[in-house]
PDB file of C-alpha atoms in Angstrom:
ATOM      1  CA  MET A   1       0.000   0.000   0.000  1.00  0.00           C
ATOM      2  CA  ARG A   2       1.170   3.481  -0.810  1.00  0.00           C
ATOM      3  CA  SER A   3       0.144   6.892   0.449  1.00  0.00           C
ATOM      4  CA  TYR A   4      -1.047   9.641  -1.873  1.00  0.00           C
ATOM      5  CA  THR A   5      -1.717  13.329  -1.283  1.00  0.00           C
ATOM      6  CA  LEU A   6      -4.714  15.070  -2.843  1.00  0.00           C
ATOM      7  CA  HIS A   7      -4.130  18.604  -4.128  1.00  0.00           C
ATOM      8  CA  LEU A   8      -7.072  20.828  -5.039  1.00  0.00           C
ATOM      9  CA  PRO A   9      -7.476  24.500  -5.969  1.00  0.00           C
ATOM     10  CA  GLU A  10      -7.775  27.041  -3.151  1.00  0.00           C
ATOM     11  CA  ASP A  11     -11.440  27.747  -3.925  1.00  0.00           C
ATOM     12  CA  ALA A  12     -12.551  24.083  -3.720  1.00  0.00           C
ATOM     13  CA  ARG A  13     -14.816  23.302  -0.763  1.00  0.00           C
ATOM     14  CA  PRO A  14     -15.402  19.883   0.857  1.00  0.00           C
ATOM     15  CA  GLY A  15     -18.562  18.224  -0.372  1.00  0.00           C
ATOM     16  CA  GLU A  16     -18.550  20.130  -3.678  1.00  0.00           C
ATOM     17  CA  SER A  17     -17.514  18.602  -6.968  1.00  0.00           C
ATOM     18  CA  LEU A  18     -16.209  21.920  -8.319  1.00  0.00           C
ATOM     19  CA  GLY A  19     -12.461  21.738  -8.712  1.00  0.00           C
ATOM     20  CA  LEU A  20     -12.274  17.936  -8.791  1.00  0.00           C
ATOM     21  CA  ASP A  21     -11.537  18.053 -12.511  1.00  0.00           C
ATOM     22  CA  ARG A  22      -8.237  19.789 -11.665  1.00  0.00           C
ATOM     23  CA  ALA A  23      -7.394  17.532  -8.719  1.00  0.00           C
ATOM     24  CA  VAL A  24      -3.903  16.042  -8.602  1.00  0.00           C
ATOM     25  CA  LEU A  25      -2.874  12.932  -6.678  1.00  0.00           C
ATOM     26  CA  VAL A  26       0.823  12.772  -5.839  1.00  0.00           C
ATOM     27  CA  PRO A  27       2.245   9.407  -4.740  1.00  0.00           C
ATOM     28  CA  ASP A  28       4.533   9.489  -1.743  1.00  0.00           C
ATOM     29  CA  GLY A  29       7.901   7.768  -1.608  1.00  0.00           C
ATOM     30  CA  PHE A  30      10.658   6.988  -4.071  1.00  0.00           C
ATOM     31  CA  SER A  31       9.903   7.766  -7.721  1.00  0.00           C
ATOM     32  CA  TRP A  32      11.542   5.305 -10.110  1.00  0.00           C
ATOM     33  CA  PRO A  33      10.602   7.319 -13.222  1.00  0.00           C
ATOM     34  CA  ALA A  34      12.235  10.427 -11.715  1.00  0.00           C
ATOM     35  CA  PHE A  35      15.343   8.353 -10.938  1.00  0.00           C
ATOM     36  CA  ALA A  36      15.540   6.939 -14.466  1.00  0.00           C
ATOM     37  CA  PHE A  37      14.518   9.978 -16.536  1.00  0.00           C
ATOM     38  CA  THR A  38      15.411  12.906 -14.186  1.00  0.00           C
ATOM     39  CA  VAL A  39      14.914  16.057 -16.292  1.00  0.00           C
ATOM     40  CA  LEU A  40      12.299  14.469 -18.573  1.00  0.00           C
ATOM     41  CA  TRP A  41      10.225  13.489 -15.523  1.00  0.00           C
ATOM     42  CA  PHE A  42      10.169  17.114 -14.350  1.00  0.00           C
ATOM     43  CA  LEU A  43       9.228  18.341 -17.823  1.00  0.00           C
ATOM     44  CA  PHE A  44       6.439  15.742 -18.080  1.00  0.00           C
ATOM     45  CA  HIS A  45       4.938  17.019 -14.813  1.00  0.00           C
ATOM     46  CA  ARG A  46       5.300  20.655 -15.958  1.00  0.00           C
ATOM     47  CA  LEU A  47       7.844  21.515 -13.275  1.00  0.00           C
ATOM     48  CA  TRP A  48       9.816  23.888 -15.480  1.00  0.00           C
ATOM     49  CA  LEU A  49      11.929  25.611 -12.843  1.00  0.00           C
ATOM     50  CA  ALA A  50      12.835  22.347 -11.118  1.00  0.00           C
ATOM     51  CA  ALA A  51      13.748  20.805 -14.500  1.00  0.00           C
ATOM     52  CA  LEU A  52      16.057  23.725 -15.248  1.00  0.00           C
ATOM     53  CA  ILE A  53      17.709  23.541 -11.814  1.00  0.00           C
ATOM     54  CA  VAL A  54      18.192  19.764 -12.072  1.00  0.00           C
ATOM     55  CA  LEU A  55      19.606  20.063 -15.590  1.00  0.00           C
ATOM     56  CA  LEU A  56      22.057  22.764 -14.495  1.00  0.00           C
ATOM     57  CA  GLY A  57      22.999  20.711 -11.431  1.00  0.00           C
ATOM     58  CA  LEU A  58      23.696  17.595 -13.507  1.00  0.00           C
ATOM     59  CA  ILE A  59      25.761  19.619 -15.982  1.00  0.00           C
ATOM     60  CA  ALA A  60      27.716  21.172 -13.092  1.00  0.00           C
ATOM     61  CA  LEU A  61      28.269  17.714 -11.577  1.00  0.00           C
ATOM     62  CA  ALA A  62      29.582  16.351 -14.877  1.00  0.00           C
ATOM     63  CA  GLY A  63      31.753  19.434 -15.443  1.00  0.00           C
ATOM     64  CA  GLY A  64      33.142  19.248 -11.902  1.00  0.00           C
ATOM     65  CA  GLY A  65      33.996  15.595 -12.399  1.00  0.00           C
ATOM     66  CA  ILE A  66      35.857  16.374 -15.615  1.00  0.00           C
ATOM     67  CA  LEU A  67      37.711  19.320 -14.067  1.00  0.00           C
ATOM     68  CA  LEU A  68      38.755  17.236 -11.060  1.00  0.00           C
ATOM     69  CA  GLY A  69      39.901  14.444 -13.345  1.00  0.00           C
ATOM     70  CA  LEU A  70      37.672  11.809 -11.731  1.00  0.00           C
ATOM     71  CA  PRO A  71      37.794   8.359 -13.309  1.00  0.00           C
ATOM     72  CA  THR A  72      34.773   7.222 -15.282  1.00  0.00           C
ATOM     73  CA  GLY A  73      33.595   4.874 -12.520  1.00  0.00           C
ATOM     74  CA  ALA A  74      33.590   7.669  -9.941  1.00  0.00           C
ATOM     75  CA  GLY A  75      31.660   9.931 -12.304  1.00  0.00           C
ATOM     76  CA  LEU A  76      29.109   7.203 -12.875  1.00  0.00           C
ATOM     77  CA  ILE A  77      28.690   6.681  -9.125  1.00  0.00           C
ATOM     78  CA  ALA A  78      28.253  10.434  -8.607  1.00  0.00           C
ATOM     79  CA  ALA A  79      25.626  10.589 -11.368  1.00  0.00           C
ATOM     80  CA  LEU A  80      23.753   7.600  -9.883  1.00  0.00           C
ATOM     81  CA  LEU A  81      23.819   9.184  -6.419  1.00  0.00           C
ATOM     82  CA  ALA A  82      22.441  12.431  -7.856  1.00  0.00           C
ATOM     83  CA  ALA A  83      19.681  10.502  -9.674  1.00  0.00           C
ATOM     84  CA  TRP A  84      18.920   8.618  -6.432  1.00  0.00           C
ATOM     85  CA  LEU A  85      18.526  11.925  -4.589  1.00  0.00           C
ATOM     86  CA  ILE A  86      16.234  13.182  -7.345  1.00  0.00           C
ATOM     87  CA  GLY A  87      14.123  10.017  -7.078  1.00  0.00           C
ATOM     88  CA  LEU A  88      13.838  10.489  -3.314  1.00  0.00           C
ATOM     89  CA  GLU A  89      12.794  14.139  -3.474  1.00  0.00           C
ATOM     90  CA  ALA A  90      10.784  14.298  -6.714  1.00  0.00           C
ATOM     91  CA  SER A  91       7.377  13.891  -5.057  1.00  0.00           C
ATOM     92  CA  THR A  92       8.249  16.510  -2.442  1.00  0.00           C
ATOM     93  CA  LEU A  93       9.254  18.983  -5.162  1.00  0.00           C
ATOM     94  CA  ARG A  94       6.027  18.266  -7.009  1.00  0.00           C
ATOM     95  CA  ARG A  95       3.937  18.878  -3.845  1.00  0.00           C
ATOM     96  CA  TRP A  96       5.845  22.094  -3.137  1.00  0.00           C
ATOM     97  CA  THR A  97       5.266  23.361  -6.684  1.00  0.00           C
ATOM     98  CA  LEU A  98       1.557  22.535  -6.528  1.00  0.00           C
ATOM     99  CA  ALA A  99       1.256  24.447  -3.249  1.00  0.00           C
ATOM    100  CA  ARG A 100       2.963  27.447  -4.883  1.00  0.00           C
ATOM    101  CA  ARG A 101       0.417  27.241  -7.726  1.00  0.00           C
ATOM    102  CA  ASP A 102      -2.487  27.627  -5.255  1.00  0.00           C
ATOM    103  CA  MET A 103      -3.233  23.897  -5.132  1.00  0.00           C
ATOM    104  CA  PRO A 104      -2.473  22.989  -1.512  1.00  0.00           C
ATOM    105  CA  MET A 105      -2.626  19.499  -0.090  1.00  0.00           C
ATOM    106  CA  ARG A 106      -6.162  18.790   1.119  1.00  0.00           C
ATOM    107  CA  ASP A 107      -6.127  15.102   2.053  1.00  0.00           C
ATOM    108  CA  THR A 108      -3.958  12.015   2.335  1.00  0.00           C
ATOM    109  CA  VAL A 109      -5.095   8.577   1.196  1.00  0.00           C
ATOM    110  CA  ILE A 110      -3.556   5.118   1.509  1.00  0.00           C
ATOM    111  CA  ALA A 111      -4.341   2.756  -1.365  1.00  0.00           C
ATOM    112  CA  ALA A 112      -2.936  -0.131  -3.381  1.00  0.00           C
ATOM    113  CA  SER A 113      -3.182   1.589  -6.776  1.00  0.00           C
ATOM    114  CA  PRO A 114      -3.588   5.105  -8.161  1.00  0.00           C
ATOM    115  CA  ALA A 115      -7.138   4.299  -9.316  1.00  0.00           C
ATOM    116  CA  GLU A 116      -8.125   3.132  -5.844  1.00  0.00           C
ATOM    117  CA  ALA A 117      -6.484   6.216  -4.319  1.00  0.00           C
ATOM    118  CA  GLU A 118      -8.464   8.469  -6.653  1.00  0.00           C
ATOM    119  CA  THR A 119     -11.716   6.736  -5.763  1.00  0.00           C
ATOM    120  CA  ARG A 120     -11.060   6.926  -2.021  1.00  0.00           C
ATOM    121  CA  ALA A 121      -9.923  10.547  -2.137  1.00  0.00           C
ATOM    122  CA  PHE A 122     -12.935  11.679  -4.158  1.00  0.00           C
ATOM    123  CA  GLU A 123     -15.364   9.761  -1.944  1.00  0.00           C
ATOM    124  CA  ARG A 124     -13.847  11.329   1.160  1.00  0.00           C
ATOM    125  CA  TRP A 125     -13.822  14.775  -0.418  1.00  0.00           C
ATOM    126  CA  LEU A 126     -17.445  14.566  -1.492  1.00  0.00           C
ATOM    127  CA  GLY A 127     -18.309  13.131   1.929  1.00  0.00           C
ATOM    128  CA  SER A 128     -21.969  12.961   2.789  1.00  0.00           C
ATOM    129  CA  MET A 129     -23.040  13.982  -0.709  1.00  0.00           C
ATOM    130  CA  ALA A 130     -21.682  10.751  -2.170  1.00  0.00           C
ATOM    131  CA  SER A 131     -23.180   8.536   0.514  1.00  0.00           C
ATOM    132  CA  ALA A 132     -26.592  10.236   0.390  1.00  0.00           C
ATOM    133  CA  SER A 133     -26.960   9.863  -3.363  1.00  0.00           C
ATOM    134  CA  ARG A 134     -26.385   6.125  -3.547  1.00  0.00           C
ATOM    135  CA  PRO A 135     -28.275   3.311  -1.857  1.00  0.00           C
ATOM    136  CA  PRO A 136     -26.538   1.324   0.882  1.00  0.00           C
ATOM    137  CA  PHE A 137     -26.688  -1.851  -1.240  1.00  0.00           C
ATOM    138  CA  PRO A 138     -26.622  -2.216  -5.007  1.00  0.00           C
ATOM    139  CA  ALA A 139     -30.037  -2.561  -6.554  1.00  0.00           C
ATOM    140  CA  GLY A 140     -30.808  -5.924  -8.061  1.00  0.00           C
ATOM    141  CA  PRO A 141     -33.038  -8.925  -7.729  1.00  0.00           C
ATOM    142  CA  SER A 142     -33.558 -10.042  -4.176  1.00  0.00           C
ATOM    143  CA  ARG A 143     -32.143 -13.445  -3.368  1.00  0.00           C
ATOM    144  CA  ARG A 144     -33.819 -15.628  -0.824  1.00  0.00           C
ATOM    145  CA  ALA A 145     -32.177 -18.625   0.713  1.00  0.00           C
ATOM    146  CA  GLU A 146     -33.254 -21.644  -1.255  1.00  0.00           C
ATOM    147  CA  PRO A 147     -32.694 -25.196  -0.113  1.00  0.00           C
ATOM    148  CA  VAL A 148     -29.966 -27.093  -1.864  1.00  0.00           C
ATOM    149  CA  ILE A 149     -31.286 -30.389  -3.068  1.00  0.00           C
ATOM    150  CA  GLY A 150     -29.098 -33.460  -3.077  1.00  0.00           C
ATOM    151  CA  LEU A 151     -25.819 -32.090  -1.746  1.00  0.00           C
ATOM    152  CA  PHE A 152     -26.585 -31.881   1.945  1.00  0.00           C
ATOM    153  CA  PRO A 153     -29.850 -33.569   2.773  1.00  0.00           C
ATOM    154  CA  ALA A 154     -31.653 -31.978   5.684  1.00  0.00           C
ATOM    155  CA  ARG A 155     -32.185 -33.962   8.839  1.00  0.00           C
ATOM    156  CA  GLU A 156     -35.671 -35.119   9.521  1.00  0.00           C
ATOM    157  CA  GLY A 157     -36.188 -32.868  12.533  1.00  0.00           C
ATOM    158  CA  ALA A 158     -34.650 -29.728  10.933  1.00  0.00           C
ATOM    159  CA  ARG A 159     -37.621 -28.916   8.707  1.00  0.00           C
TER     160      ARG A 159
END
């Protein structure tokens, strides 16, 4: 199970569906795509300033390694450590940027998949509106207990 944070616009109010079309769920924890694709991950999530800073940092790291005359193995280890740090902090940078764009964190949800997290977050956000509009049990044909013939014969005194 993984935790997710729900980010909504400032003007969104609990119980209202307005603003849910712009809702963003950010998974918590290590981000493997950010580790593997670094700058491209930031560009995909429209984090322009962070992408520029990461790109400049990676260029400075490579240039510093060349200027110091580090062997190729040491440069590779330094690049992997930088990518590891990016993978660790990518979700935090994304949450920080969303908060700066007037989309603060409104809720936290724990779920097994992003789809389940979205469902849980929206149900909690809509609150009583969602539970009042749907019946407690799904509508369908009623099923009565029917005796099973032949598998487990009833005792004589049970009927």
